[in-house]
Short mmCIF file of C-alpha atoms in Angstrom, two decimals:
data_model
loop_
_atom_site.label_atom_id
_atom_site.label_comp_id
_atom_site.label_asym_id
_atom_site.label_seq_id
_atom_site.Cartn_x
_atom_site.Cartn_y
_atom_site.Cartn_z
CA MET A 1 36.78 55.12 107.63
CA ALA A 2 35.71 55.79 104.03
CA ASP A 3 35.48 59.57 104.40
CA HIS A 4 38.27 60.97 102.21
CA PHE A 5 38.49 64.31 103.99
CA THR A 6 38.80 62.61 107.38
CA LEU A 7 41.56 60.36 106.08
CA MET A 8 43.37 63.30 104.50
CA THR A 9 43.11 65.26 107.75
CA LEU A 10 44.41 62.32 109.78
CA HIS A 11 47.30 61.86 107.37
CA ALA A 12 48.20 65.55 107.56
CA LEU A 13 48.02 65.42 111.36
CA LEU A 14 50.27 62.37 111.64
CA LEU A 15 52.86 63.87 109.30
CA ALA A 16 52.78 67.24 111.06
CA VAL A 17 53.35 65.67 114.48
CA PHE A 18 56.05 63.35 113.14
CA PHE A 19 58.11 66.08 111.47
CA ALA A 20 57.64 68.51 114.33
CA PHE A 21 59.14 65.97 116.75
CA LEU A 22 61.81 64.93 114.26
CA TRP A 23 63.08 68.39 113.40
CA LYS A 24 62.23 70.74 116.27
CA LYS A 25 63.64 70.57 119.79
CA ASP A 26 61.93 73.40 121.60
CA PRO A 27 58.31 72.54 122.61
CA GLY A 28 56.92 75.92 121.57
CA GLU A 29 58.70 75.85 118.25
CA ARG A 30 57.56 72.26 117.79
CA LYS A 31 53.92 73.19 118.32
CA ARG A 32 54.08 76.09 115.88
CA TYR A 33 55.80 73.95 113.27
CA ALA A 34 53.22 71.15 113.64
CA VAL A 35 50.34 73.59 113.18
CA LYS A 36 52.04 75.15 110.15
CA VAL A 37 52.74 71.80 108.45
CA PHE A 38 49.24 70.54 109.22
CA LEU A 39 47.56 73.61 107.75
CA LEU A 40 49.86 73.67 104.72
CA LEU A 41 49.13 70.03 103.92
CA LEU A 42 45.39 70.36 104.45
CA LEU A 43 44.83 73.69 102.73
CA GLY A 44 47.37 72.80 100.02
CA ALA A 45 45.44 69.63 99.18
CA ILE A 46 42.18 71.56 99.02
CA ALA A 47 43.79 74.21 96.82
CA VAL A 48 45.22 71.59 94.45
CA GLY A 49 41.80 69.93 94.37
CA TRP A 50 40.19 73.19 93.26
CA LEU A 51 42.93 73.80 90.69
CA MET A 52 42.21 70.37 89.22
CA TYR A 53 38.48 71.09 89.07
CA PRO A 54 38.47 72.19 85.38
CA PHE A 55 40.28 68.98 84.41
CA PRO A 56 37.97 66.17 85.50
CA SER A 57 39.46 63.36 83.44
CA MET B 1 80.36 66.33 120.32
CA GLY B 2 81.97 65.32 117.03
CA ARG B 3 81.28 62.58 114.59
CA GLY B 4 81.71 59.12 116.08
CA GLU B 5 81.33 60.36 119.65
CA GLY B 6 77.60 59.89 120.10
CA ALA B 7 76.12 58.18 123.16
CA ARG B 8 75.39 54.54 122.33
CA PRO B 9 73.90 51.91 124.61
CA GLY B 10 76.81 49.48 124.27
CA LEU B 11 75.45 48.04 121.06
CA PRO B 12 77.24 47.91 117.73
CA LEU B 13 75.91 50.61 115.41
CA ALA B 14 74.55 48.08 112.91
CA VAL B 15 72.59 46.27 115.64
CA LEU B 16 71.23 49.56 116.95
CA LEU B 17 70.07 50.58 113.48
CA GLY B 18 68.62 47.12 112.87
CA LEU B 19 66.58 47.36 116.07
CA ALA B 20 65.51 50.89 115.18
CA TRP B 21 64.22 49.57 111.86
CA LEU B 22 62.48 46.53 113.34
CA VAL B 23 60.51 48.38 116.02
CA PRO B 24 59.50 52.00 115.30
CA GLY B 25 60.91 54.19 118.06
CA LEU B 26 63.14 51.54 119.64
CA GLY B 27 66.31 53.26 118.42
CA HIS B 28 65.25 56.40 120.26
CA VAL B 29 64.38 54.41 123.39
CA LEU B 30 67.81 52.79 123.38
CA LEU B 31 69.42 56.21 123.06
CA GLY B 32 67.40 57.59 125.97
CA ARG B 33 64.98 59.75 123.95
CA LYS B 34 61.95 58.02 125.42
CA SER B 35 59.31 60.72 125.13
CA ARG B 36 60.05 61.30 121.46
CA ALA B 37 60.21 57.54 120.93
CA TRP B 38 56.64 57.08 122.16
CA VAL B 39 55.38 59.77 119.83
CA PHE B 40 57.26 58.32 116.85
CA GLY B 41 56.17 54.77 117.64
CA ALA B 42 52.54 55.84 118.00
CA VAL B 43 52.55 57.85 114.76
CA VAL B 44 54.06 55.02 112.71
CA LEU B 45 51.79 52.42 114.32
CA VAL B 46 48.61 54.46 113.80
CA SER B 47 49.59 55.17 110.19
CA PHE B 48 50.25 51.47 109.56
CA VAL B 49 47.04 50.25 111.22
CA VAL B 50 44.91 52.83 109.38
CA GLY B 51 46.56 51.72 106.13
CA ILE B 52 45.64 48.11 106.81
CA LEU B 53 42.09 49.03 107.87
CA CYS B 54 41.70 51.02 104.63
CA GLN B 55 42.50 47.80 102.75
CA GLY B 56 45.78 49.14 101.46
CA GLU B 57 48.42 46.90 99.97
CA LEU B 58 51.85 46.05 101.35
CA ILE B 59 53.46 46.49 97.95
CA LEU B 60 56.29 44.16 96.98
CA PRO B 61 58.35 44.20 93.76
CA LYS B 62 56.32 43.35 90.67
CA PRO B 63 58.03 42.40 87.40
CA GLY B 64 57.49 45.09 84.76
CA ASP B 65 56.59 47.73 87.33
CA PRO B 66 59.77 49.66 88.21
CA LEU B 67 57.98 51.95 90.67
CA SER B 68 56.94 48.94 92.73
CA TYR B 69 60.59 48.52 93.72
CA PHE B 70 60.59 51.96 95.35
CA ALA B 71 57.28 51.18 97.02
CA ALA B 72 58.71 47.88 98.29
CA VAL B 73 61.53 49.74 100.04
CA ALA B 74 58.94 51.84 101.86
CA THR B 75 56.82 48.76 102.61
CA VAL B 76 59.70 46.78 104.10
CA GLY B 77 60.69 49.96 105.95
CA ASN B 78 57.84 49.20 108.33
CA GLY B 79 60.05 46.56 109.95
CA LEU B 80 58.34 44.14 112.29
CA LEU B 81 54.91 45.58 111.48
CA PHE B 82 55.36 44.45 107.89
CA PHE B 83 56.36 40.91 108.85
CA LEU B 84 53.57 40.64 111.41
CA ALA B 85 50.98 41.80 108.91
CA ARG B 86 52.21 39.31 106.31
CA LEU B 87 52.21 36.56 108.94
CA LEU B 88 48.58 37.37 109.77
CA GLY B 89 47.64 37.42 106.10
CA LEU B 90 46.98 41.16 106.08
CA GLY B 91 47.99 43.79 103.56
CA ASP B 92 47.01 42.01 100.34
CA GLY B 93 45.08 45.12 99.36
CA VAL B 94 41.68 45.44 97.76
CA PRO B 95 42.09 47.63 94.64
CA THR B 96 38.31 47.95 94.25
CA ALA B 97 37.91 49.39 97.77
CA VAL B 98 37.20 53.11 97.81
CA THR B 99 39.96 53.64 100.40
CA TYR B 100 42.59 51.45 98.67
CA GLU B 101 44.80 54.36 97.54
CA TYR B 102 44.52 56.03 100.92
CA GLY B 103 45.49 52.74 102.54
CA ASN B 104 48.55 52.49 100.30
CA THR B 105 49.50 56.06 101.15
CA PHE B 106 49.27 55.41 104.90
CA LEU B 107 51.29 52.18 104.62
CA LEU B 108 54.01 53.73 102.46
CA THR B 109 54.17 56.82 104.66
CA ALA B 110 54.53 54.67 107.78
CA GLY B 111 57.47 52.84 106.19
CA ILE B 112 59.18 56.03 105.05
CA MET B 113 58.73 57.61 108.47
CA ASN B 114 60.29 54.55 110.10
CA LEU B 115 63.25 54.73 107.72
CA LEU B 116 63.66 58.41 108.64
CA LEU B 117 63.69 57.32 112.28
CA VAL B 118 66.55 54.92 111.49
CA LEU B 119 68.48 57.82 109.94
CA ASP B 120 67.69 59.97 112.98
CA THR B 121 68.94 57.18 115.24
CA TYR B 122 72.14 57.07 113.21
CA ASP B 123 72.62 60.83 113.52
CA MET B 124 72.21 60.64 117.29
CA ALA B 125 74.40 57.55 117.64
CA VAL B 126 77.36 59.13 115.83
CA GLY B 127 76.91 62.48 117.55
CA LYS B 128 75.65 64.49 114.60
CA LYS B 129 72.46 65.27 116.52
CA GLU B 130 72.60 65.86 120.24
CA TRP B 131 68.92 65.81 121.21
#
């Protein structure tokens, strides 16, 4: 449970599923939206992490 | 279907919204959106349980900490889960735990999601959302 990446991935997954079911009606559209939100959250967090790399403190 | 013409299960709107807040997904169940309700209930429950397991804190208002008031709204937004956890002595939080901040994030997110479900229930109940 202490693995940060696993927790971040789980969080992104839960949010993606939640908003896909909240905002999209069509199952196909819902699936595409969930994948998009999941990837944006996950890759966005990694990107921000790398951007913060030169500023450790 | 216009505003005020939504399908309601014979309950006053305030009671419906109160139930939707207390039990994640119940508002959708009462409005006949059962499959979505199960997904919403599961997502909020998993998020809340993971937050507790990560030793996150159910944040309540702290004097001198204005942001804690916003966090408290999200915390109480968990409805019955919040009261159950407090009753069981859970959610005190362990700030020294490596997963403490993650736990807080999961708990706050669960509460916010449940509050969004209450708003969604409202939209369906008054006919602003038909599905």
